[in-house]
Short mmCIF file of C-alpha atoms in Angstrom, two decimals:
data_model
loop_
_atom_site.label_atom_id
_atom_site.label_comp_id
_atom_site.label_asym_id
_atom_site.label_seq_id
_atom_site.Cartn_x
_atom_site.Cartn_y
_atom_site.Cartn_z
CA MET A 1 -4.72 -24.52 13.38
CA SER A 2 -7.42 -23.11 15.64
CA LEU A 3 -8.19 -24.11 19.22
CA ASN A 4 -10.71 -26.89 19.77
CA CYS A 5 -13.57 -26.76 22.25
CA ALA A 6 -11.70 -28.64 25.01
CA GLU A 7 -8.77 -26.26 24.83
CA ILE A 8 -11.08 -23.25 24.95
CA ASP A 9 -12.64 -24.61 28.15
CA LYS A 10 -9.18 -25.22 29.60
CA ILE A 11 -8.13 -21.65 28.85
CA LEU A 12 -11.30 -20.16 30.32
CA GLU A 13 -10.86 -22.32 33.43
CA GLU A 14 -7.31 -21.09 33.95
CA LEU A 15 -8.11 -17.43 33.33
CA ASP A 16 -11.12 -17.28 35.65
CA LEU A 17 -12.42 -14.15 33.93
CA GLU A 18 -15.51 -13.69 36.10
CA GLY A 19 -15.11 -10.54 38.16
CA SER A 20 -12.52 -8.97 35.84
CA TYR A 21 -12.88 -5.36 34.68
CA ILE A 22 -12.11 -4.18 31.15
CA GLN A 23 -9.61 -1.34 31.40
CA LYS A 24 -8.58 -0.89 27.79
CA VAL A 25 -9.32 -2.24 24.31
CA VAL A 26 -6.55 -2.42 21.68
CA GLN A 27 -6.70 -3.72 18.12
CA SER A 28 -3.25 -4.54 16.77
CA SER A 29 -4.29 -5.74 13.30
CA TYR A 30 -7.31 -6.52 11.15
CA SER A 31 -7.75 -9.88 12.90
CA VAL A 32 -6.45 -9.41 16.46
CA MET A 33 -8.24 -7.68 19.35
CA VAL A 34 -6.83 -7.44 22.87
CA LEU A 35 -8.82 -6.78 26.05
CA HIS A 36 -6.69 -5.44 28.90
CA LEU A 37 -8.34 -6.71 32.10
CA TYR A 38 -7.81 -6.42 35.83
CA LYS A 39 -9.01 -8.64 38.63
CA THR A 40 -6.28 -9.46 41.11
CA ARG A 41 -3.61 -8.66 38.55
CA PRO A 42 -3.37 -7.08 35.08
CA MET A 43 -4.12 -9.44 32.21
CA SER A 44 -4.05 -9.11 28.40
CA LEU A 45 -6.63 -11.32 26.68
CA VAL A 46 -5.82 -11.93 23.00
CA ILE A 47 -8.74 -12.65 20.67
CA CYS A 48 -7.53 -13.71 17.22
CA LEU A 49 -9.96 -14.27 14.34
CA GLU A 50 -7.32 -15.15 11.74
CA PRO A 51 -8.39 -18.20 9.67
CA GLY A 52 -6.33 -21.17 10.78
CA ALA A 53 -5.31 -19.47 14.03
CA CYS A 54 -8.62 -18.64 15.79
CA ARG A 55 -8.02 -18.48 19.51
CA LEU A 56 -8.25 -16.58 22.76
CA HIS A 57 -5.66 -16.72 25.51
CA GLU A 58 -3.61 -14.56 27.82
CA THR A 59 -0.36 -13.04 26.58
CA THR A 60 2.48 -11.19 28.25
CA ARG A 61 3.84 -9.86 24.96
CA LYS A 62 3.69 -6.18 24.13
CA ILE A 63 0.66 -5.43 21.96
CA PRO A 64 1.18 -2.50 19.55
CA LYS A 65 -1.64 -0.12 18.74
CA PHE A 66 -3.03 0.14 15.24
CA ASP A 67 -1.98 3.31 13.41
CA LYS A 68 -5.54 4.55 13.05
CA PRO A 69 -8.74 3.94 15.06
CA LEU A 70 -10.80 1.05 13.73
CA ARG A 71 -14.58 0.87 13.82
CA PHE A 72 -15.24 -2.11 16.09
CA MET A 73 -12.39 -1.27 18.45
CA GLU A 74 -13.77 2.25 18.92
CA LEU A 75 -17.21 0.79 19.62
CA LEU A 76 -15.87 -1.53 22.30
CA ARG A 77 -13.87 1.31 23.83
CA SER A 78 -16.93 3.50 24.13
CA ARG A 79 -19.28 0.79 25.38
CA LEU A 80 -17.12 -1.61 27.40
CA ARG A 81 -14.45 0.45 29.13
CA GLY A 82 -14.95 -0.18 32.85
CA ALA A 83 -17.38 -3.05 32.24
CA LYS A 84 -17.32 -6.06 34.59
CA ILE A 85 -17.24 -9.60 33.22
CA THR A 86 -19.88 -11.53 35.15
CA GLU A 87 -19.67 -14.73 33.10
CA ALA A 88 -17.31 -16.26 30.52
CA VAL A 89 -18.56 -19.53 29.02
CA GLN A 90 -18.31 -21.61 25.87
CA LEU A 91 -21.74 -22.36 24.43
CA ASN A 92 -22.56 -26.00 23.78
CA ASN A 93 -18.88 -26.91 23.22
CA ASP A 94 -19.23 -25.20 19.85
CA ARG A 95 -16.27 -22.77 20.06
CA ILE A 96 -18.58 -19.81 20.67
CA VAL A 97 -17.52 -17.91 23.80
CA ARG A 98 -19.96 -15.55 25.47
CA LEU A 99 -18.75 -12.81 27.78
CA SER A 100 -21.56 -11.35 29.90
CA LEU A 101 -20.70 -7.73 30.67
CA GLU A 102 -22.16 -5.50 33.33
CA THR A 103 -21.96 -1.86 32.25
CA SER A 104 -23.31 1.40 33.61
CA SER A 105 -26.11 1.27 31.01
CA GLY A 106 -27.06 -2.37 31.57
CA MET A 107 -26.01 -5.85 30.48
CA LEU A 108 -24.21 -6.40 27.18
CA TYR A 109 -22.93 -9.63 25.66
CA LEU A 110 -19.80 -10.14 23.59
CA TYR A 111 -19.94 -13.29 21.47
CA ILE A 112 -16.63 -14.62 20.13
CA ARG A 113 -17.00 -17.29 17.45
CA LEU A 114 -13.70 -19.10 16.92
CA TRP A 115 -14.50 -20.97 13.70
CA SER A 116 -11.69 -20.93 11.16
CA GLY A 117 -14.07 -20.58 8.23
CA ALA A 118 -16.43 -18.04 9.80
CA ALA A 119 -14.77 -16.40 12.80
CA ASN A 120 -16.43 -13.27 14.16
CA MET A 121 -17.03 -11.18 17.25
CA LEU A 122 -20.37 -9.50 17.95
CA LEU A 123 -21.61 -7.08 20.60
CA VAL A 124 -25.23 -7.81 21.49
CA ASP A 125 -27.75 -5.79 23.50
CA ASN A 126 -31.13 -7.37 24.39
CA GLY A 127 -30.79 -9.91 21.59
CA ILE A 128 -30.02 -7.26 18.95
CA ILE A 129 -26.60 -6.92 17.32
CA VAL A 130 -25.00 -3.57 18.15
CA ASP A 131 -22.19 -4.23 15.67
CA ALA A 132 -19.90 -7.00 14.44
CA PHE A 133 -16.15 -7.26 13.95
CA TYR A 134 -16.82 -8.57 10.43
CA ARG A 135 -20.09 -7.33 8.96
CA ARG A 136 -21.68 -10.19 7.01
CA PRO A 137 -25.15 -9.34 5.66
CA SER A 138 -25.59 -12.83 4.18
CA ARG A 139 -25.35 -14.25 7.72
CA HIS A 140 -27.45 -11.39 9.16
CA GLU A 141 -24.43 -10.34 11.20
CA VAL A 142 -24.92 -6.59 10.90
CA SER A 143 -26.15 -3.84 13.19
CA GLY A 144 -29.83 -4.07 14.10
CA GLU A 145 -30.29 -7.75 13.27
CA PRO A 146 -31.55 -10.17 15.95
CA TRP A 147 -28.87 -12.50 17.25
CA GLN A 148 -29.34 -16.10 18.28
CA PRO A 149 -26.10 -18.06 18.78
CA LEU A 150 -27.28 -21.32 17.23
CA PRO A 151 -24.98 -24.32 17.63
CA GLY A 152 -22.89 -24.88 14.50
CA GLU A 153 -21.37 -27.97 13.01
CA SER A 154 -17.94 -28.77 14.38
CA GLU A 155 -15.06 -28.95 11.94
CA ALA A 156 -13.64 -32.37 11.15
CA THR A 157 -10.32 -32.42 12.94
CA THR A 158 -7.48 -34.87 12.87
CA THR A 159 -4.75 -35.30 15.42
CA GLN A 160 -2.86 -32.03 15.85
CA THR A 161 0.41 -31.44 17.67
CA PHE A 162 1.61 -28.15 19.14
CA GLY A 163 5.28 -28.94 18.59
CA ASN A 164 7.72 -31.82 18.62
CA GLU A 165 7.63 -34.59 21.19
CA PRO A 166 10.35 -34.14 23.85
CA SER A 167 13.57 -36.06 23.45
CA ALA A 168 15.23 -37.86 26.34
CA ALA A 169 17.93 -35.21 26.44
CA ALA A 170 15.57 -32.28 26.23
CA GLY A 171 13.95 -32.87 29.60
CA SER A 172 10.49 -31.91 30.75
CA GLU A 173 10.83 -28.27 29.65
CA SER A 174 10.73 -29.22 25.98
CA LYS A 175 7.40 -31.04 26.22
CA ALA A 176 4.97 -29.39 23.84
CA VAL A 177 1.29 -28.69 24.09
CA ALA A 178 -0.76 -31.16 22.04
CA GLU A 179 -4.33 -31.68 20.99
CA SER A 180 -5.94 -34.98 20.04
CA VAL A 181 -9.27 -36.38 18.94
CA SER A 182 -10.72 -39.48 20.57
CA THR A 183 -13.65 -41.21 18.88
CA THR A 184 -16.56 -42.67 20.83
CA VAL A 185 -19.81 -44.25 19.64
CA SER A 186 -23.07 -42.45 20.25
CA PRO A 187 -25.65 -44.61 22.06
CA ILE A 188 -28.38 -43.01 19.94
CA ALA A 189 -26.84 -43.64 16.53
CA ALA A 190 -24.22 -46.34 16.70
CA ASP A 191 -23.23 -45.78 13.07
CA LYS A 192 -22.32 -42.12 13.66
CA PRO A 193 -19.14 -41.67 15.72
CA VAL A 194 -19.02 -38.62 17.99
CA LYS A 195 -15.70 -36.84 18.26
CA THR A 196 -14.64 -35.79 21.73
CA TYR A 197 -11.81 -33.25 21.87
CA THR A 198 -9.34 -33.46 24.73
CA VAL A 199 -6.23 -31.57 25.76
CA ARG A 200 -3.09 -33.59 26.05
CA SER A 201 -0.03 -33.01 28.17
CA TYR A 202 2.00 -29.81 28.19
CA ASP A 203 4.92 -28.50 30.17
CA ALA A 204 3.82 -28.66 33.79
CA SER A 205 6.05 -25.71 34.65
CA LYS A 206 3.83 -23.48 32.50
CA THR A 207 0.14 -22.73 32.39
CA PHE A 208 -1.84 -23.89 29.39
CA ASN A 209 -2.27 -20.21 28.38
CA GLU A 210 1.49 -19.71 28.41
CA ALA A 211 2.04 -22.85 26.33
CA ILE A 212 -0.59 -21.80 23.77
CA ASP A 213 0.82 -18.26 23.54
CA GLU A 214 4.32 -19.64 22.95
CA TRP A 215 3.17 -22.17 20.35
CA TYR A 216 1.30 -19.63 18.24
CA ALA A 217 4.28 -17.29 18.40
CA ARG A 218 6.72 -20.01 17.33
CA GLN A 219 5.01 -22.70 15.29
CA ALA A 220 1.62 -21.58 14.00
CA PRO A 221 1.27 -21.66 10.19
CA VAL A 222 0.11 -18.01 10.22
CA LEU A 223 1.07 -15.05 12.41
CA SER A 224 4.01 -16.93 13.93
CA LEU A 225 7.52 -15.50 14.11
CA GLU A 226 8.75 -17.86 11.42
CA ALA A 227 5.86 -17.15 9.03
CA LEU A 228 6.01 -13.39 9.59
CA ARG A 229 9.78 -13.25 9.19
CA ALA A 230 9.49 -15.19 5.93
CA GLU A 231 6.85 -12.75 4.76
CA ALA A 232 9.10 -9.82 5.77
CA GLU A 233 12.02 -11.29 3.79
CA ARG A 234 9.84 -11.71 0.72
CA PHE A 235 8.14 -8.30 0.93
CA TYR A 236 11.24 -6.26 1.77
CA GLY A 237 13.37 -8.26 -0.67
CA LEU A 238 11.10 -7.38 -3.57
CA LYS A 239 10.99 -3.69 -2.63
CA ILE A 240 14.76 -3.48 -2.13
CA GLU A 241 15.41 -5.19 -5.46
CA LYS A 242 12.98 -2.89 -7.28
CA ILE A 243 14.46 0.29 -5.79
CA SER A 244 18.01 -0.96 -6.44
CA ARG A 245 17.25 -1.49 -10.14
CA ALA A 246 15.65 1.96 -10.38
CA LEU A 247 18.68 3.47 -8.63
CA GLU A 248 21.03 1.88 -11.17
CA LYS A 249 19.04 3.48 -14.00
CA LEU A 250 19.11 6.87 -12.28
CA GLU A 251 22.88 6.62 -11.77
CA ALA A 252 23.35 5.74 -15.44
CA LYS A 253 21.20 8.69 -16.47
CA LYS A 254 23.14 10.97 -14.16
CA HIS A 255 26.39 9.82 -15.76
CA SER A 256 25.05 10.77 -19.17
CA PHE A 257 23.90 14.14 -17.83
CA LEU A 258 27.39 14.77 -16.47
CA GLN A 259 28.58 14.70 -20.07
CA ALA A 260 26.44 17.79 -20.80
CA ASP A 261 29.50 19.95 -21.45
CA THR A 262 30.38 17.65 -24.36
CA LEU A 263 27.02 18.43 -25.98
CA LYS A 264 27.62 22.16 -25.67
CA HIS A 265 31.14 21.81 -27.05
CA GLN A 266 29.86 19.86 -30.07
CA GLY A 267 27.31 22.63 -30.71
CA ASP A 268 30.14 25.19 -30.57
CA LEU A 269 32.18 23.18 -33.08
CA LEU A 270 29.24 22.98 -35.48
CA LEU A 271 28.68 26.76 -35.34
CA ALA A 272 32.38 27.41 -35.86
CA ASN A 273 32.44 25.21 -38.97
CA LEU A 274 29.12 25.92 -40.68
CA TYR A 275 30.79 26.38 -44.05
CA ARG A 276 32.30 22.86 -43.86
CA ILE A 277 29.03 21.01 -43.18
CA PRO A 278 27.22 19.85 -46.33
CA GLN A 279 23.42 19.84 -46.43
CA GLY A 280 21.89 16.40 -45.77
CA ALA A 281 24.98 14.91 -44.10
CA SER A 282 24.40 12.35 -41.32
CA SER A 283 27.74 13.15 -39.67
CA VAL A 284 30.76 15.38 -40.03
CA GLU A 285 34.44 15.13 -39.02
CA LEU A 286 35.88 18.32 -37.50
CA GLU A 287 39.05 19.40 -35.77
CA ASP A 288 38.58 19.81 -32.03
CA TYR A 289 40.42 22.99 -31.06
CA ALA A 290 40.12 22.05 -27.38
CA ALA A 291 41.98 18.76 -27.90
CA ASP A 292 45.04 19.71 -29.96
CA ASN A 293 43.01 19.75 -33.17
CA ARG A 294 42.20 16.06 -32.85
CA ILE A 295 39.63 14.92 -35.45
CA ILE A 296 36.25 13.97 -33.94
CA ARG A 297 33.04 12.76 -35.57
CA ILE A 298 29.74 14.52 -34.73
CA ALA A 299 26.39 12.92 -35.59
CA LEU A 300 23.91 15.07 -37.52
CA ASP A 301 20.23 14.98 -38.44
CA PRO A 302 20.28 14.99 -42.27
CA ARG A 303 16.82 16.63 -42.33
CA LYS A 304 18.14 19.73 -40.55
CA THR A 305 20.52 22.51 -41.51
CA ALA A 306 23.86 22.94 -39.82
CA GLN A 307 22.48 25.74 -37.66
CA GLU A 308 19.51 23.59 -36.61
CA ASN A 309 21.80 20.70 -35.69
CA ALA A 310 23.89 23.03 -33.54
CA ALA A 311 20.71 24.32 -31.88
CA GLY A 312 19.71 20.72 -31.20
CA TYR A 313 22.95 20.06 -29.32
CA TYR A 314 22.43 23.23 -27.29
CA GLU A 315 18.86 22.14 -26.44
CA ARG A 316 20.08 18.74 -25.26
CA TYR A 317 22.70 20.50 -23.16
CA LYS A 318 20.05 22.70 -21.50
CA LYS A 319 17.85 19.68 -20.74
CA ALA A 320 20.77 17.81 -19.21
CA VAL A 321 21.74 20.77 -17.01
CA SER A 322 18.16 21.49 -15.88
CA GLY A 323 17.46 17.80 -15.18
CA LEU A 324 20.67 17.09 -13.31
CA GLU A 325 19.58 18.79 -10.07
CA ALA A 326 16.22 16.98 -9.98
CA LEU A 327 17.92 13.71 -10.88
CA THR A 328 20.41 14.13 -8.04
CA ASP A 329 17.52 14.69 -5.60
CA ASP A 330 15.80 11.53 -6.85
CA ILE A 331 18.99 9.51 -6.40
CA GLU A 332 19.49 10.74 -2.84
CA ALA A 333 15.84 10.03 -2.00
CA SER A 334 16.15 6.50 -3.41
CA LYS A 335 19.30 5.89 -1.37
CA ARG A 336 17.57 7.04 1.82
CA THR A 337 14.59 4.79 1.12
CA LEU A 338 16.87 1.84 0.42
CA ALA A 339 18.80 2.41 3.65
CA ALA A 340 15.57 2.65 5.66
CA LEU A 341 14.23 -0.60 4.18
CA ASN A 342 17.45 -2.46 4.92
CA GLU A 343 17.50 -1.11 8.48
CA GLU A 344 13.88 -2.18 9.06
CA LEU A 345 14.54 -5.66 7.67
CA VAL A 346 17.54 -6.13 9.98
CA LYS A 347 15.38 -5.23 12.98
CA LEU A 348 12.56 -7.56 11.91
CA ARG A 349 15.00 -10.47 11.56
CA VAL A 350 15.76 -10.31 15.31
CA GLU A 351 12.34 -9.12 16.58
CA GLU A 352 10.78 -11.67 18.95
CA ASN A 353 7.28 -10.19 19.15
CA PRO A 354 5.07 -11.42 16.26
CA TYR A 355 2.50 -8.68 16.91
CA LEU A 356 5.10 -5.96 16.28
CA ILE A 357 6.30 -7.65 13.07
CA GLU A 358 2.72 -7.94 11.83
CA LYS A 359 2.11 -4.24 12.50
CA VAL A 360 5.25 -3.14 10.61
CA LEU A 361 4.38 -5.35 7.64
CA HIS A 362 0.83 -4.06 7.57
CA LYS A 363 2.02 -0.45 7.69
CA ARG A 364 4.40 -1.08 4.79
CA LYS A 365 1.80 -2.91 2.71
CA ILE A 366 -0.94 -0.24 2.90
CA PRO A 367 0.68 2.19 0.37
CA VAL A 368 1.38 -0.72 -1.99
CA GLN A 369 -2.20 -1.94 -1.78
CA ARG A 370 -3.54 1.57 -2.33
CA LYS A 371 -1.27 2.05 -5.33
CA GLN A 372 -2.39 -1.28 -6.80
CA ALA A 373 -6.03 -0.37 -6.23
CA ALA A 374 -5.50 2.99 -7.93
CA GLN A 375 -3.83 1.26 -10.85
CA GLU A 376 -6.68 -1.23 -11.13
CA LYS A 377 -9.18 1.61 -11.26
CA GLU A 378 -9.30 2.54 -14.92
CA ARG A 379 -8.13 6.07 -15.55
CA PRO A 380 -9.66 7.80 -18.59
CA GLY A 381 -7.62 9.45 -21.31
CA LEU A 382 -3.92 8.90 -21.93
CA THR A 383 -0.88 8.86 -19.65
CA PHE A 384 2.60 9.99 -20.73
CA TYR A 385 5.93 10.22 -18.94
CA HIS A 386 8.58 12.86 -19.57
CA ASP A 387 11.80 13.31 -17.58
CA GLY A 388 10.24 11.58 -14.56
CA TRP A 389 7.01 13.62 -14.65
CA ILE A 390 3.53 12.18 -15.29
CA LEU A 391 1.21 13.81 -17.82
CA TYR A 392 -2.53 13.07 -18.19
CA VAL A 393 -4.44 13.93 -21.36
CA GLY A 394 -8.21 14.04 -21.73
CA ARG A 395 -9.42 13.70 -25.31
CA THR A 396 -13.14 14.32 -24.82
CA ALA A 397 -15.32 16.44 -22.56
CA ALA A 398 -16.20 13.35 -20.53
CA GLU A 399 -12.54 12.39 -20.06
CA ASN A 400 -11.62 15.98 -19.18
CA ASP A 401 -14.33 16.06 -16.52
CA GLU A 402 -13.44 12.66 -15.08
CA LEU A 403 -9.75 13.51 -14.82
CA LEU A 404 -10.54 16.84 -13.21
CA ARG A 405 -12.93 15.33 -10.67
CA HIS A 406 -11.13 12.19 -9.58
CA HIS A 407 -7.51 12.00 -10.74
CA VAL A 408 -5.83 15.37 -10.19
CA ARG A 409 -5.24 17.55 -7.14
CA GLY A 410 -4.95 21.25 -6.42
CA LYS A 411 -1.21 21.62 -7.02
CA ASP A 412 -1.25 19.72 -10.32
CA MET A 413 -0.91 21.92 -13.43
CA TRP A 414 -3.61 22.30 -16.09
CA LEU A 415 -2.99 23.33 -19.73
CA HIS A 416 -5.40 24.11 -22.56
CA VAL A 417 -5.14 25.82 -25.97
CA ARG A 418 -6.67 29.27 -26.49
CA ASP A 419 -9.45 29.87 -29.00
CA TYR A 420 -9.75 26.18 -29.96
CA SER A 421 -11.59 23.22 -28.51
CA GLY A 422 -9.35 20.44 -27.30
CA GLY A 423 -8.33 18.12 -24.51
CA TYR A 424 -7.10 19.04 -21.07
CA VAL A 425 -3.49 18.25 -20.19
CA PHE A 426 -2.44 17.84 -16.55
CA ILE A 427 1.07 17.69 -15.11
CA LYS A 428 1.12 15.77 -11.82
CA ASN A 429 2.77 17.74 -9.05
CA LYS A 430 5.98 16.72 -7.28
CA ASN A 431 6.25 18.06 -3.75
CA GLY A 432 8.92 20.73 -3.42
CA LYS A 433 9.67 20.81 -7.17
CA THR A 434 8.81 23.29 -9.90
CA VAL A 435 7.80 21.97 -13.31
CA PRO A 436 10.91 22.22 -15.56
CA LEU A 437 10.55 24.12 -18.83
CA PRO A 438 11.13 21.01 -21.02
CA VAL A 439 8.26 19.22 -19.22
CA LEU A 440 6.02 22.26 -19.64
CA ILE A 441 6.86 22.40 -23.36
CA ALA A 442 6.15 18.67 -23.70
CA ALA A 443 2.76 19.12 -22.06
CA GLY A 444 2.09 22.09 -24.34
CA ASN A 445 2.83 19.91 -27.37
CA LEU A 446 0.26 17.41 -26.14
CA ALA A 447 -2.30 20.19 -25.60
CA VAL A 448 -1.85 21.40 -29.20
CA PHE A 449 -1.73 17.89 -30.65
CA TYR A 450 -5.03 16.88 -28.99
CA SER A 451 -6.91 20.02 -30.09
CA LYS A 452 -8.41 21.59 -33.20
CA ALA A 453 -5.20 23.61 -33.52
CA ARG A 454 -3.30 20.49 -34.52
CA ARG A 455 -3.63 21.27 -38.23
CA ASN A 456 -2.03 24.66 -37.75
CA GLY A 457 0.97 23.05 -36.08
CA GLN A 458 1.07 25.75 -33.43
CA ALA A 459 -1.15 27.59 -30.96
CA ASP A 460 -1.20 29.81 -27.92
CA LEU A 461 -2.29 28.18 -24.68
CA TYR A 462 -2.64 29.01 -21.03
CA TYR A 463 -1.76 27.07 -17.93
CA THR A 464 -2.47 27.33 -14.21
CA ALA A 465 -2.83 25.19 -11.08
CA VAL A 466 -5.88 22.97 -10.80
CA LYS A 467 -6.85 24.77 -7.60
CA ASP A 468 -7.27 27.96 -9.68
CA LEU A 469 -9.96 26.39 -11.89
CA ARG A 470 -13.64 27.14 -11.30
CA ARG A 471 -16.47 25.17 -12.86
CA ALA A 472 -18.68 27.21 -15.15
CA LYS A 473 -22.37 27.14 -14.24
CA ASN A 474 -24.88 25.96 -16.85
CA ALA A 475 -22.00 25.19 -19.24
CA PRO A 476 -21.16 21.99 -21.13
CA LYS A 477 -19.57 19.16 -19.19
CA GLY A 478 -15.94 19.78 -18.25
CA THR A 479 -16.03 23.54 -18.87
CA VAL A 480 -13.87 25.50 -16.43
CA LEU A 481 -12.89 29.12 -15.87
CA PRO A 482 -9.19 29.58 -15.04
CA SER A 483 -7.60 32.29 -12.93
CA ASN A 484 -3.97 33.28 -12.33
CA GLU A 485 -3.22 31.73 -15.71
CA LYS A 486 0.00 32.23 -17.64
CA ASN A 487 0.51 32.21 -21.40
CA LEU A 488 2.60 29.89 -23.53
CA SER A 489 3.13 29.73 -27.27
CA ILE A 490 3.81 26.26 -28.67
CA LYS A 491 4.95 25.05 -32.09
CA LEU A 492 4.60 21.30 -32.50
CA ASP A 493 7.97 19.59 -32.22
CA PRO A 494 8.14 16.16 -33.92
CA VAL A 495 11.10 15.13 -31.74
CA VAL A 496 9.20 15.87 -28.52
CA LEU A 497 6.09 14.12 -29.81
CA LYS A 498 8.15 11.05 -30.69
CA GLN A 499 9.65 10.95 -27.20
CA LEU A 500 6.18 11.18 -25.69
CA GLU A 501 4.92 8.50 -28.04
CA GLN A 502 7.65 6.13 -26.87
CA SER A 503 6.94 6.88 -23.21
CA ARG A 504 3.32 5.84 -23.68
CA GLY A 505 4.18 2.76 -25.67
CA GLU A 506 1.49 3.47 -28.25
CA ALA A 507 1.38 5.52 -31.47
CA LEU A 508 -0.16 8.96 -31.38
CA ASN A 509 -3.13 8.99 -33.69
#
């Protein structure tokens, strides 16, 4: 709930801002601005434009800085640092506070509108808006527009309480700040009641500013300790659960990779017993010379010869060995992330400053929001996944060009068939990791499959980093000239294509 007009007057009366100098401007979040003032003592004036919690008051809590400079904060820093507040008034009891500011370049006015549905803060020079905290063209609240703070309609407000009433045992210290609405009859229009807002009792041992600051930190529906801690539990809980599930899958995959020696041993057994393996068999029972000639069953692909089945086991062994190191790195990274999240959540559970909790949550949410926005933005072409690597495929010149311009970076790898027209294939880079050969071969299969060389079943192709591509002048859309390229010869592998097909969740066509 936001402050009413009577409470705003009470706060301004207590603060006595006239004659104060603005020493510093800090914005702690997208809705909170803090003016650090000095008159006879230092003072931190909080201005919150959060819907449902619009207010201004003094605070003694530590105000964290935002991670990056924000537009309106930087404007106030450049224009108001060292300015003197000559007047601080509420206009027409309409929850619009005007700060008259004497600066070296002349008088400026900072209007603070504390309406829950349309809160804003505007810097005005000679009746013209310099800039606004929230730019709203539909309200003409943008730079260069004339500004006239017209009285607005007051919100209908019912009785509001800033806490529980004190019990007999609690004593005077537990008395809470409260706000009420008394109804009087207008002498002009007797049928239209006029609501007069008054400030009720609060703990006499505290100032009204102190009581308001404490209430918003403890009991406000938004930006309070309770609300922010609940949000932290929800946000961190979801992330921890997601990473924990992914870690379980990685551990299971690592366990299967640790059985790589078994694959190699089965390949050895097949080669040692080629004469005993009939063509078209789906399995074979052989004596294991490494286990006292115990009989073991080895699965076979009936479409392949005995030699090809043995080669398949060797290939699976190589993939397991090459992927084990990268998989171990991923597991360790996931464990570190999980430990960091748990440590942060433990600290937030005992943190008493709501501004610090809000900053940590905001910092954590930014990458998630960016990732969601990137996912919502439609990416052209097709996306495949292979051994934890992401592969993009452009099927047309337009898709190739769009991927190259907006969805890949310099260290990503580019592949394309030689002597045939076809789609571009990109392998997204992983910092500190080299593309494994199986991933390169998988990308090569995609490059051949989505080209005119598909009918041949094989083709030569070249690959290089995206940063080594140069756009060809006066050439068709998407045409590039590579440098530092390397060569690769690919024969389409149905097994690899099937794995890629499953990773995309759609049939290759």
